[in-house]
Amino acid sequence: MGNDQQAKWDARYAGATNAGEPSRVLSGHAHLLPPQGRALDLACGLGANALFLARLGLDTSGWDLSPVAIHHLQASAQVQALQIDAEARDVTVRPPEPRSFDVICVSYFLERMLTRDLIYALRPGGLLFYQTFTRNGANSGGPRNPAYRLAENELLHLFVPPLKLRAYREDDLSGDPSLGVRGESWLVAQAGRPPANGKTQ
Ligand SMILES: C[S@@+](CC[C@H](N)C(=O)[O-])C[C@H]1O[C@@H](n2cnc3c(N)ncnc32)[C@H](O)[C@@H]1O
């Protein structure tokens, strides 16, 4: 991932004012979150998900390629008196370590080569929250290049199994396109927990 990408995102974040709202896949399923543990907002941008997770008491990290975005996140965390480990980091070069997080959230970032890293980075019982653009659902914003958008049911194919499905949403083009969630797919999936006999479920 080159300096060009970083420069592009740095320029986009240069005039940013606030982090905005957390992803709906995360805020809409917050009741699934553990009361404590380590959480990661991967490719966090301005870090709305990281701020949300930290407010809920999770020990939160936010990683992004853009040092400008990370600087904004550090400032937001300071203003809100939250502790966030915000780090400028190319996650394709330094993905999360195996079994290092109880919660991982990814919104509007799709790097398929990280699929295994994300699965292995979850601790037993850990949750993955994923929300990004699909190919079907024009006018939803996001990248024009279809390679950076999900194919039909792709989040399911990428993560389930080995993760267990907890929630999934992909309205596609059915019914009234002015309603529902269009042009995006949402997934909440969970790593197995070792039962008393030691085998992972
Ligand atoms: C569309 S933005 C989404 C940001 C944030 N997750 C959100 O929902 O607002 C994509 C983000 O991915 C980051 N990014 C792109 N390539 C990356 C990489 N290799 N490592 C870490 N972050 C990366 C960009 O800097 C940018 O902040």
PDB file of N, CA, C and O in Angstrom, residues 122-189:
ATOM      1  N   LEU A 122      -9.349 -12.612  16.263  1.00  0.00           N
ATOM      2  CA  LEU A 122     -10.394 -12.638  17.298  1.00  0.00           C
ATOM      3  C   LEU A 122     -10.023 -13.622  18.400  1.00  0.00           C
ATOM      4  O   LEU A 122      -9.588 -14.750  18.136  1.00  0.00           O
ATOM      5  N   ARG A 123     -10.251 -13.201  19.615  1.00  0.00           N
ATOM      6  CA  ARG A 123     -10.123 -14.115  20.751  1.00  0.00           C
ATOM      7  C   ARG A 123     -11.357 -15.024  20.785  1.00  0.00           C
ATOM      8  O   ARG A 123     -12.379 -14.713  20.140  1.00  0.00           O
ATOM      9  N   PRO A 124     -11.304 -16.131  21.536  1.00  0.00           N
ATOM     10  CA  PRO A 124     -12.489 -16.993  21.624  1.00  0.00           C
ATOM     11  C   PRO A 124     -13.717 -16.174  22.034  1.00  0.00           C
ATOM     12  O   PRO A 124     -13.666 -15.390  22.986  1.00  0.00           O
ATOM     13  N   GLY A 125     -14.808 -16.355  21.294  1.00  0.00           N
ATOM     14  CA  GLY A 125     -16.031 -15.598  21.573  1.00  0.00           C
ATOM     15  C   GLY A 125     -16.010 -14.181  21.010  1.00  0.00           C
ATOM     16  O   GLY A 125     -16.989 -13.448  21.140  1.00  0.00           O
ATOM     17  N   GLY A 126     -14.901 -13.803  20.368  1.00  0.00           N
ATOM     18  CA  GLY A 126     -14.762 -12.431  19.859  1.00  0.00           C
ATOM     19  C   GLY A 126     -15.705 -12.152  18.706  1.00  0.00           C
ATOM     20  O   GLY A 126     -16.126 -13.055  17.985  1.00  0.00           O
ATOM     21  N   LEU A 127     -16.036 -10.875  18.542  1.00  0.00           N
ATOM     22  CA  LEU A 127     -17.044 -10.461  17.551  1.00  0.00           C
ATOM     23  C   LEU A 127     -16.425  -9.617  16.447  1.00  0.00           C
ATOM     24  O   LEU A 127     -15.624  -8.708  16.721  1.00  0.00           O
ATOM     25  N   LEU A 128     -16.841  -9.901  15.220  1.00  0.00           N
ATOM     26  CA  LEU A 128     -16.477  -9.072  14.068  1.00  0.00           C
ATOM     27  C   LEU A 128     -17.719  -8.324  13.586  1.00  0.00           C
ATOM     28  O   LEU A 128     -18.753  -8.944  13.309  1.00  0.00           O
ATOM     29  N   PHE A 129     -17.616  -7.008  13.512  1.00  0.00           N
ATOM     30  CA  PHE A 129     -18.675  -6.163  12.950  1.00  0.00           C
ATOM     31  C   PHE A 129     -18.157  -5.618  11.621  1.00  0.00           C
ATOM     32  O   PHE A 129     -17.114  -4.954  11.606  1.00  0.00           O
ATOM     33  N   TYR A 130     -18.855  -5.878  10.540  1.00  0.00           N
ATOM     34  CA  TYR A 130     -18.367  -5.462   9.213  1.00  0.00           C
ATOM     35  C   TYR A 130     -19.496  -4.799   8.444  1.00  0.00           C
ATOM     36  O   TYR A 130     -20.608  -5.317   8.408  1.00  0.00           O
ATOM     37  N   GLN A 131     -19.197  -3.671   7.859  1.00  0.00           N
ATOM     38  CA  GLN A 131     -20.192  -2.950   7.056  1.00  0.00           C
ATOM     39  C   GLN A 131     -19.471  -2.283   5.900  1.00  0.00           C
ATOM     40  O   GLN A 131     -18.567  -1.475   6.113  1.00  0.00           O
ATOM     41  N   THR A 132     -19.842  -2.659   4.669  1.00  0.00           N
ATOM     42  CA  THR A 132     -19.263  -1.927   3.545  1.00  0.00           C
ATOM     43  C   THR A 132     -20.138  -2.021   2.304  1.00  0.00           C
ATOM     44  O   THR A 132     -21.205  -2.626   2.323  1.00  0.00           O
ATOM     45  N   PHE A 133     -19.686  -1.381   1.239  1.00  0.00           N
ATOM     46  CA  PHE A 133     -20.492  -1.220   0.025  1.00  0.00           C
ATOM     47  C   PHE A 133     -20.593  -2.516  -0.770  1.00  0.00           C
ATOM     48  O   PHE A 133     -19.633  -3.290  -0.857  1.00  0.00           O
ATOM     49  N   THR A 134     -21.759  -2.699  -1.385  1.00  0.00           N
ATOM     50  CA  THR A 134     -21.956  -3.823  -2.310  1.00  0.00           C
ATOM     51  C   THR A 134     -21.950  -3.306  -3.754  1.00  0.00           C
ATOM     52  O   THR A 134     -22.094  -2.108  -3.989  1.00  0.00           O
ATOM     53  N   ARG A 135     -21.822  -4.258  -4.667  1.00  0.00           N
ATOM     54  CA  ARG A 135     -21.833  -3.863  -6.096  1.00  0.00           C
ATOM     55  C   ARG A 135     -23.230  -3.462  -6.526  1.00  0.00           C
ATOM     56  O   ARG A 135     -23.399  -2.540  -7.311  1.00  0.00           O
ATOM     57  N   ASN A 136     -24.225  -4.161  -6.038  1.00  0.00           N
ATOM     58  CA  ASN A 136     -25.605  -3.789  -6.344  1.00  0.00           C
ATOM     59  C   ASN A 136     -26.022  -2.688  -5.388  1.00  0.00           C
ATOM     60  O   ASN A 136     -25.894  -2.846  -4.190  1.00  0.00           O
ATOM     61  N   GLY A 137     -26.546  -1.638  -5.926  1.00  0.00           N
ATOM     62  CA  GLY A 137     -26.954  -0.567  -5.029  1.00  0.00           C
ATOM     63  C   GLY A 137     -26.285   0.704  -5.445  1.00  0.00           C
ATOM     64  O   GLY A 137     -25.654   1.403  -4.661  1.00  0.00           O
ATOM     65  N   ALA A 138     -26.398   0.976  -6.705  1.00  0.00           N
ATOM     66  CA  ALA A 138     -25.853   2.214  -7.246  1.00  0.00           C
ATOM     67  C   ALA A 138     -26.412   3.388  -6.441  1.00  0.00           C
ATOM     68  O   ALA A 138     -27.407   3.229  -5.738  1.00  0.00           O
ATOM     69  N   ASN A 139     -25.788   4.501  -6.537  1.00  0.00           N
ATOM     70  CA  ASN A 139     -26.190   5.729  -5.842  1.00  0.00           C
ATOM     71  C   ASN A 139     -25.954   5.660  -4.340  1.00  0.00           C
ATOM     72  O   ASN A 139     -26.428   6.499  -3.604  1.00  0.00           O
ATOM     73  N   SER A 140     -25.278   4.628  -3.868  1.00  0.00           N
ATOM     74  CA  SER A 140     -25.066   4.531  -2.432  1.00  0.00           C
ATOM     75  C   SER A 140     -23.741   5.171  -2.025  1.00  0.00           C
ATOM     76  O   SER A 140     -23.362   5.111  -0.877  1.00  0.00           O
ATOM     77  N   GLY A 141     -23.044   5.780  -2.972  1.00  0.00           N
ATOM     78  CA  GLY A 141     -21.735   6.337  -2.651  1.00  0.00           C
ATOM     79  C   GLY A 141     -20.688   5.241  -2.658  1.00  0.00           C
ATOM     80  O   GLY A 141     -20.965   4.109  -3.045  1.00  0.00           O
ATOM     81  N   GLY A 142     -19.503   5.586  -2.212  1.00  0.00           N
ATOM     82  CA  GLY A 142     -18.440   4.592  -2.158  1.00  0.00           C
ATOM     83  C   GLY A 142     -17.658   4.504  -3.450  1.00  0.00           C
ATOM     84  O   GLY A 142     -17.900   5.248  -4.391  1.00  0.00           O
ATOM     85  N   PRO A 143     -16.690   3.572  -3.481  1.00  0.00           N
ATOM     86  CA  PRO A 143     -15.785   3.501  -4.626  1.00  0.00           C
ATOM     87  C   PRO A 143     -16.495   3.049  -5.906  1.00  0.00           C
ATOM     88  O   PRO A 143     -17.382   2.215  -5.854  1.00  0.00           O
ATOM     89  N   ARG A 144     -16.050   3.597  -7.033  1.00  0.00           N
ATOM     90  CA  ARG A 144     -16.647   3.196  -8.317  1.00  0.00           C
ATOM     91  C   ARG A 144     -16.103   1.856  -8.791  1.00  0.00           C
ATOM     92  O   ARG A 144     -16.788   1.109  -9.467  1.00  0.00           O
ATOM     93  N   ASN A 145     -14.864   1.572  -8.435  1.00  0.00           N
ATOM     94  CA  ASN A 145     -14.242   0.316  -8.868  1.00  0.00           C
ATOM     95  C   ASN A 145     -14.934  -0.865  -8.180  1.00  0.00           C
ATOM     96  O   ASN A 145     -14.896  -0.983  -6.955  1.00  0.00           O
ATOM     97  N   PRO A 146     -15.562  -1.773  -8.945  1.00  0.00           N
ATOM     98  CA  PRO A 146     -16.280  -2.897  -8.324  1.00  0.00           C
ATOM     99  C   PRO A 146     -15.380  -3.800  -7.487  1.00  0.00           C
ATOM    100  O   PRO A 146     -15.866  -4.494  -6.584  1.00  0.00           O
ATOM    101  N   ALA A 147     -14.086  -3.771  -7.741  1.00  0.00           N
ATOM    102  CA  ALA A 147     -13.168  -4.611  -6.947  1.00  0.00           C
ATOM    103  C   ALA A 147     -13.184  -4.197  -5.476  1.00  0.00           C
ATOM    104  O   ALA A 147     -12.873  -5.007  -4.598  1.00  0.00           O
ATOM    105  N   TYR A 148     -13.552  -2.957  -5.204  1.00  0.00           N
ATOM    106  CA  TYR A 148     -13.586  -2.467  -3.820  1.00  0.00           C
ATOM    107  C   TYR A 148     -14.987  -2.518  -3.219  1.00  0.00           C
ATOM    108  O   TYR A 148     -15.251  -1.924  -2.179  1.00  0.00           O
ATOM    109  N   ARG A 149     -15.881  -3.234  -3.911  1.00  0.00           N
ATOM    110  CA  ARG A 149     -17.245  -3.411  -3.404  1.00  0.00           C
ATOM    111  C   ARG A 149     -17.523  -4.904  -3.323  1.00  0.00           C
ATOM    112  O   ARG A 149     -16.954  -5.710  -4.050  1.00  0.00           O
ATOM    113  N   LEU A 150     -18.442  -5.267  -2.442  1.00  0.00           N
ATOM    114  CA  LEU A 150     -18.730  -6.674  -2.195  1.00  0.00           C
ATOM    115  C   LEU A 150     -19.626  -7.265  -3.278  1.00  0.00           C
ATOM    116  O   LEU A 150     -20.598  -6.630  -3.709  1.00  0.00           O
ATOM    117  N   ALA A 151     -19.321  -8.511  -3.650  1.00  0.00           N
ATOM    118  CA  ALA A 151     -20.235  -9.273  -4.501  1.00  0.00           C
ATOM    119  C   ALA A 151     -21.396  -9.763  -3.631  1.00  0.00           C
ATOM    120  O   ALA A 151     -21.372  -9.627  -2.398  1.00  0.00           O
ATOM    121  N   GLU A 152     -22.396 -10.351  -4.264  1.00  0.00           N
ATOM    122  CA  GLU A 152     -23.582 -10.797  -3.532  1.00  0.00           C
ATOM    123  C   GLU A 152     -23.200 -11.808  -2.439  1.00  0.00           C
ATOM    124  O   GLU A 152     -22.497 -12.785  -2.703  1.00  0.00           O
ATOM    125  N   ASN A 153     -23.649 -11.540  -1.239  1.00  0.00           N
ATOM    126  CA  ASN A 153     -23.415 -12.426  -0.071  1.00  0.00           C
ATOM    127  C   ASN A 153     -21.929 -12.632   0.247  1.00  0.00           C
ATOM    128  O   ASN A 153     -21.562 -13.596   0.916  1.00  0.00           O
ATOM    129  N   GLU A 154     -21.077 -11.743  -0.245  1.00  0.00           N
ATOM    130  CA  GLU A 154     -19.639 -12.011  -0.109  1.00  0.00           C
ATOM    131  C   GLU A 154     -19.154 -12.020   1.337  1.00  0.00           C
ATOM    132  O   GLU A 154     -18.285 -12.820   1.693  1.00  0.00           O
ATOM    133  N   LEU A 155     -19.696 -11.140   2.181  1.00  0.00           N
ATOM    134  CA  LEU A 155     -19.233 -11.152   3.585  1.00  0.00           C
ATOM    135  C   LEU A 155     -19.488 -12.513   4.225  1.00  0.00           C
ATOM    136  O   LEU A 155     -18.678 -12.996   5.023  1.00  0.00           O
ATOM    137  N   LEU A 156     -20.620 -13.124   3.861  1.00  0.00           N
ATOM    138  CA  LEU A 156     -20.910 -14.461   4.393  1.00  0.00           C
ATOM    139  C   LEU A 156     -19.859 -15.446   3.912  1.00  0.00           C
ATOM    140  O   LEU A 156     -19.315 -16.242   4.693  1.00  0.00           O
ATOM    141  N   HIS A 157     -19.561 -15.405   2.622  1.00  0.00           N
ATOM    142  CA  HIS A 157     -18.601 -16.363   2.066  1.00  0.00           C
ATOM    143  C   HIS A 157     -17.207 -16.162   2.652  1.00  0.00           C
ATOM    144  O   HIS A 157     -16.466 -17.116   2.845  1.00  0.00           O
ATOM    145  N   LEU A 158     -16.867 -14.919   2.967  1.00  0.00           N
ATOM    146  CA  LEU A 158     -15.519 -14.648   3.499  1.00  0.00           C
ATOM    147  C   LEU A 158     -15.360 -15.146   4.941  1.00  0.00           C
ATOM    148  O   LEU A 158     -14.314 -15.658   5.318  1.00  0.00           O
ATOM    149  N   PHE A 159     -16.426 -14.994   5.751  1.00  0.00           N
ATOM    150  CA  PHE A 159     -16.219 -15.169   7.206  1.00  0.00           C
ATOM    151  C   PHE A 159     -17.004 -16.306   7.867  1.00  0.00           C
ATOM    152  O   PHE A 159     -16.687 -16.692   8.990  1.00  0.00           O
ATOM    153  N   VAL A 160     -18.042 -16.824   7.197  1.00  0.00           N
ATOM    154  CA  VAL A 160     -18.908 -17.809   7.864  1.00  0.00           C
ATOM    155  C   VAL A 160     -18.964 -19.094   7.025  1.00  0.00           C
ATOM    156  O   VAL A 160     -19.485 -19.023   5.887  1.00  0.00           O
ATOM    157  N   PRO A 161     -18.539 -20.249   7.494  1.00  0.00           N
ATOM    158  CA  PRO A 161     -17.665 -20.419   8.634  1.00  0.00           C
ATOM    159  C   PRO A 161     -16.264 -19.917   8.269  1.00  0.00           C
ATOM    160  O   PRO A 161     -16.058 -19.576   7.121  1.00  0.00           O
ATOM    161  N   PRO A 162     -15.327 -19.901   9.196  1.00  0.00           N
ATOM    162  CA  PRO A 162     -15.341 -20.507  10.522  1.00  0.00           C
ATOM    163  C   PRO A 162     -16.094 -19.691  11.572  1.00  0.00           C
ATOM    164  O   PRO A 162     -16.454 -20.223  12.606  1.00  0.00           O
ATOM    165  N   LEU A 163     -16.321 -18.386  11.321  1.00  0.00           N
ATOM    166  CA  LEU A 163     -17.053 -17.634  12.343  1.00  0.00           C
ATOM    167  C   LEU A 163     -18.517 -18.039  12.297  1.00  0.00           C
ATOM    168  O   LEU A 163     -19.025 -18.530  11.289  1.00  0.00           O
ATOM    169  N   LYS A 164     -19.207 -17.802  13.394  1.00  0.00           N
ATOM    170  CA  LYS A 164     -20.646 -18.096  13.476  1.00  0.00           C
ATOM    171  C   LYS A 164     -21.418 -16.810  13.215  1.00  0.00           C
ATOM    172  O   LYS A 164     -21.051 -15.758  13.729  1.00  0.00           O
ATOM    173  N   LEU A 165     -22.495 -16.952  12.462  1.00  0.00           N
ATOM    174  CA  LEU A 165     -23.277 -15.774  12.091  1.00  0.00           C
ATOM    175  C   LEU A 165     -24.156 -15.320  13.248  1.00  0.00           C
ATOM    176  O   LEU A 165     -24.871 -16.126  13.856  1.00  0.00           O
ATOM    177  N   ARG A 166     -24.108 -14.046  13.561  1.00  0.00           N
ATOM    178  CA  ARG A 166     -24.996 -13.462  14.579  1.00  0.00           C
ATOM    179  C   ARG A 166     -26.006 -12.502  13.953  1.00  0.00           C
ATOM    180  O   ARG A 166     -27.124 -12.396  14.436  1.00  0.00           O
ATOM    181  N   ALA A 167     -25.612 -11.808  12.884  1.00  0.00           N
ATOM    182  CA  ALA A 167     -26.543 -10.905  12.204  1.00  0.00           C
ATOM    183  C   ALA A 167     -26.030 -10.653  10.795  1.00  0.00           C
ATOM    184  O   ALA A 167     -24.810 -10.616  10.567  1.00  0.00           O
ATOM    185  N   TYR A 168     -26.962 -10.486   9.871  1.00  0.00           N
ATOM    186  CA  TYR A 168     -26.568 -10.220   8.483  1.00  0.00           C
ATOM    187  C   TYR A 168     -27.656  -9.398   7.806  1.00  0.00           C
ATOM    188  O   TYR A 168     -28.845  -9.624   8.055  1.00  0.00           O
ATOM    189  N   ARG A 169     -27.256  -8.466   6.980  1.00  0.00           N
ATOM    190  CA  ARG A 169     -28.232  -7.643   6.263  1.00  0.00           C
ATOM    191  C   ARG A 169     -27.687  -7.343   4.873  1.00  0.00           C
ATOM    192  O   ARG A 169     -26.544  -6.886   4.724  1.00  0.00           O
ATOM    193  N   GLU A 170     -28.487  -7.648   3.887  1.00  0.00           N
ATOM    194  CA  GLU A 170     -28.127  -7.287   2.514  1.00  0.00           C
ATOM    195  C   GLU A 170     -29.431  -7.181   1.739  1.00  0.00           C
ATOM    196  O   GLU A 170     -29.945  -8.176   1.262  1.00  0.00           O
ATOM    197  N   ASP A 171     -29.984  -5.982   1.666  1.00  0.00           N
ATOM    198  CA  ASP A 171     -31.310  -5.810   1.068  1.00  0.00           C
ATOM    199  C   ASP A 171     -31.276  -5.903  -0.445  1.00  0.00           C
ATOM    200  O   ASP A 171     -32.314  -6.129  -1.074  1.00  0.00           O
ATOM    201  N   ASP A 172     -30.084  -5.683  -1.026  1.00  0.00           N
ATOM    202  CA  ASP A 172     -29.937  -5.725  -2.474  1.00  0.00           C
ATOM    203  C   ASP A 172     -30.956  -4.778  -3.129  1.00  0.00           C
ATOM    204  O   ASP A 172     -31.183  -3.683  -2.617  1.00  0.00           O
ATOM    205  N   LEU A 173     -31.582  -5.206  -4.213  1.00  0.00           N
ATOM    206  CA  LEU A 173     -32.468  -4.291  -4.956  1.00  0.00           C
ATOM    207  C   LEU A 173     -33.945  -4.633  -4.790  1.00  0.00           C
ATOM    208  O   LEU A 173     -34.797  -4.068  -5.470  1.00  0.00           O
ATOM    209  N   SER A 174     -34.241  -5.563  -3.890  1.00  0.00           N
ATOM    210  CA  SER A 174     -35.626  -6.027  -3.769  1.00  0.00           C
ATOM    211  C   SER A 174     -36.555  -4.929  -3.240  1.00  0.00           C
ATOM    212  O   SER A 174     -36.137  -4.079  -2.454  1.00  0.00           O
ATOM    213  N   GLY A 175     -37.834  -5.010  -3.648  1.00  0.00           N
ATOM    214  CA  GLY A 175     -38.880  -4.165  -3.068  1.00  0.00           C
ATOM    215  C   GLY A 175     -38.697  -2.685  -3.344  1.00  0.00           C
ATOM    216  O   GLY A 175     -38.272  -2.285  -4.421  1.00  0.00           O
ATOM    217  N   ASP A 176     -39.014  -1.886  -2.339  1.00  0.00           N
ATOM    218  CA  ASP A 176     -38.978  -0.427  -2.474  1.00  0.00           C
ATOM    219  C   ASP A 176     -37.563   0.077  -2.176  1.00  0.00           C
ATOM    220  O   ASP A 176     -37.141   0.096  -1.013  1.00  0.00           O
ATOM    221  N   PRO A 177     -36.828   0.491  -3.198  1.00  0.00           N
ATOM    222  CA  PRO A 177     -35.423   0.878  -2.987  1.00  0.00           C
ATOM    223  C   PRO A 177     -35.252   2.165  -2.189  1.00  0.00           C
ATOM    224  O   PRO A 177     -34.141   2.499  -1.791  1.00  0.00           O
ATOM    225  N   SER A 178     -36.371   2.872  -1.920  1.00  0.00           N
ATOM    226  CA  SER A 178     -36.229   4.083  -1.105  1.00  0.00           C
ATOM    227  C   SER A 178     -36.209   3.739   0.388  1.00  0.00           C
ATOM    228  O   SER A 178     -35.980   4.600   1.229  1.00  0.00           O
ATOM    229  N   LEU A 179     -36.481   2.486   0.701  1.00  0.00           N
ATOM    230  CA  LEU A 179     -36.478   2.044   2.102  1.00  0.00           C
ATOM    231  C   LEU A 179     -35.372   1.017   2.317  1.00  0.00           C
ATOM    232  O   LEU A 179     -34.883   0.413   1.372  1.00  0.00           O
ATOM    233  N   GLY A 180     -35.043   0.792   3.580  1.00  0.00           N
ATOM    234  CA  GLY A 180     -34.098  -0.271   3.912  1.00  0.00           C
ATOM    235  C   GLY A 180     -32.656   0.161   3.785  1.00  0.00           C
ATOM    236  O   GLY A 180     -32.332   1.350   3.732  1.00  0.00           O
ATOM    237  N   VAL A 181     -31.782  -0.826   3.746  1.00  0.00           N
ATOM    238  CA  VAL A 181     -30.345  -0.589   3.672  1.00  0.00           C
ATOM    239  C   VAL A 181     -29.900  -0.972   2.271  1.00  0.00           C
ATOM    240  O   VAL A 181     -29.878  -2.147   1.929  1.00  0.00           O
ATOM    241  N   ARG A 182     -29.570   0.002   1.456  1.00  0.00           N
ATOM    242  CA  ARG A 182     -29.254  -0.266   0.054  1.00  0.00           C
ATOM    243  C   ARG A 182     -27.784  -0.008  -0.221  1.00  0.00           C
ATOM    244  O   ARG A 182     -27.194   0.924   0.345  1.00  0.00           O
ATOM    245  N   GLY A 183     -27.227  -0.838  -1.083  1.00  0.00           N
ATOM    246  CA  GLY A 183     -25.853  -0.606  -1.510  1.00  0.00           C
ATOM    247  C   GLY A 183     -24.813  -0.965  -0.472  1.00  0.00           C
ATOM    248  O   GLY A 183     -23.644  -0.618  -0.607  1.00  0.00           O
ATOM    249  N   GLU A 184     -25.241  -1.677   0.596  1.00  0.00           N
ATOM    250  CA  GLU A 184     -24.307  -2.069   1.655  1.00  0.00           C
ATOM    251  C   GLU A 184     -24.658  -3.461   2.141  1.00  0.00           C
ATOM    252  O   GLU A 184     -25.814  -3.889   2.023  1.00  0.00           O
ATOM    253  N   SER A 185     -23.696  -4.098   2.744  1.00  0.00           N
ATOM    254  CA  SER A 185     -23.942  -5.356   3.426  1.00  0.00           C
ATOM    255  C   SER A 185     -23.383  -5.236   4.843  1.00  0.00           C
ATOM    256  O   SER A 185     -22.359  -4.573   5.057  1.00  0.00           O
ATOM    257  N   TRP A 186     -24.096  -5.821   5.804  1.00  0.00           N
ATOM    258  CA  TRP A 186     -23.680  -5.776   7.214  1.00  0.00           C
ATOM    259  C   TRP A 186     -23.529  -7.193   7.724  1.00  0.00           C
ATOM    260  O   TRP A 186     -24.381  -8.049   7.452  1.00  0.00           O
ATOM    261  N   LEU A 187     -22.517  -7.411   8.511  1.00  0.00           N
ATOM    262  CA  LEU A 187     -22.319  -8.733   9.107  1.00  0.00           C
ATOM    263  C   LEU A 187     -21.861  -8.584  10.551  1.00  0.00           C
ATOM    264  O   LEU A 187     -21.012  -7.738  10.849  1.00  0.00           O
ATOM    265  N   VAL A 188     -22.434  -9.385  11.431  1.00  0.00           N
ATOM    266  CA  VAL A 188     -21.872  -9.569  12.770  1.00  0.00           C
ATOM    267  C   VAL A 188     -21.607 -11.062  12.896  1.00  0.00           C
ATOM    268  O   VAL A 188     -22.515 -11.880  12.679  1.00  0.00           O
ATOM    269  N   ALA A 189     -20.372 -11.434  13.201  1.00  0.00           N
ATOM    270  CA  ALA A 189     -20.018 -12.848  13.297  1.00  0.00           C
ATOM    271  C   ALA A 189     -19.104 -13.041  14.496  1.00  0.00           C
ATOM    272  O   ALA A 189     -18.412 -12.109  14.929  1.00  0.00           O
TER     273      ALA A 189
END
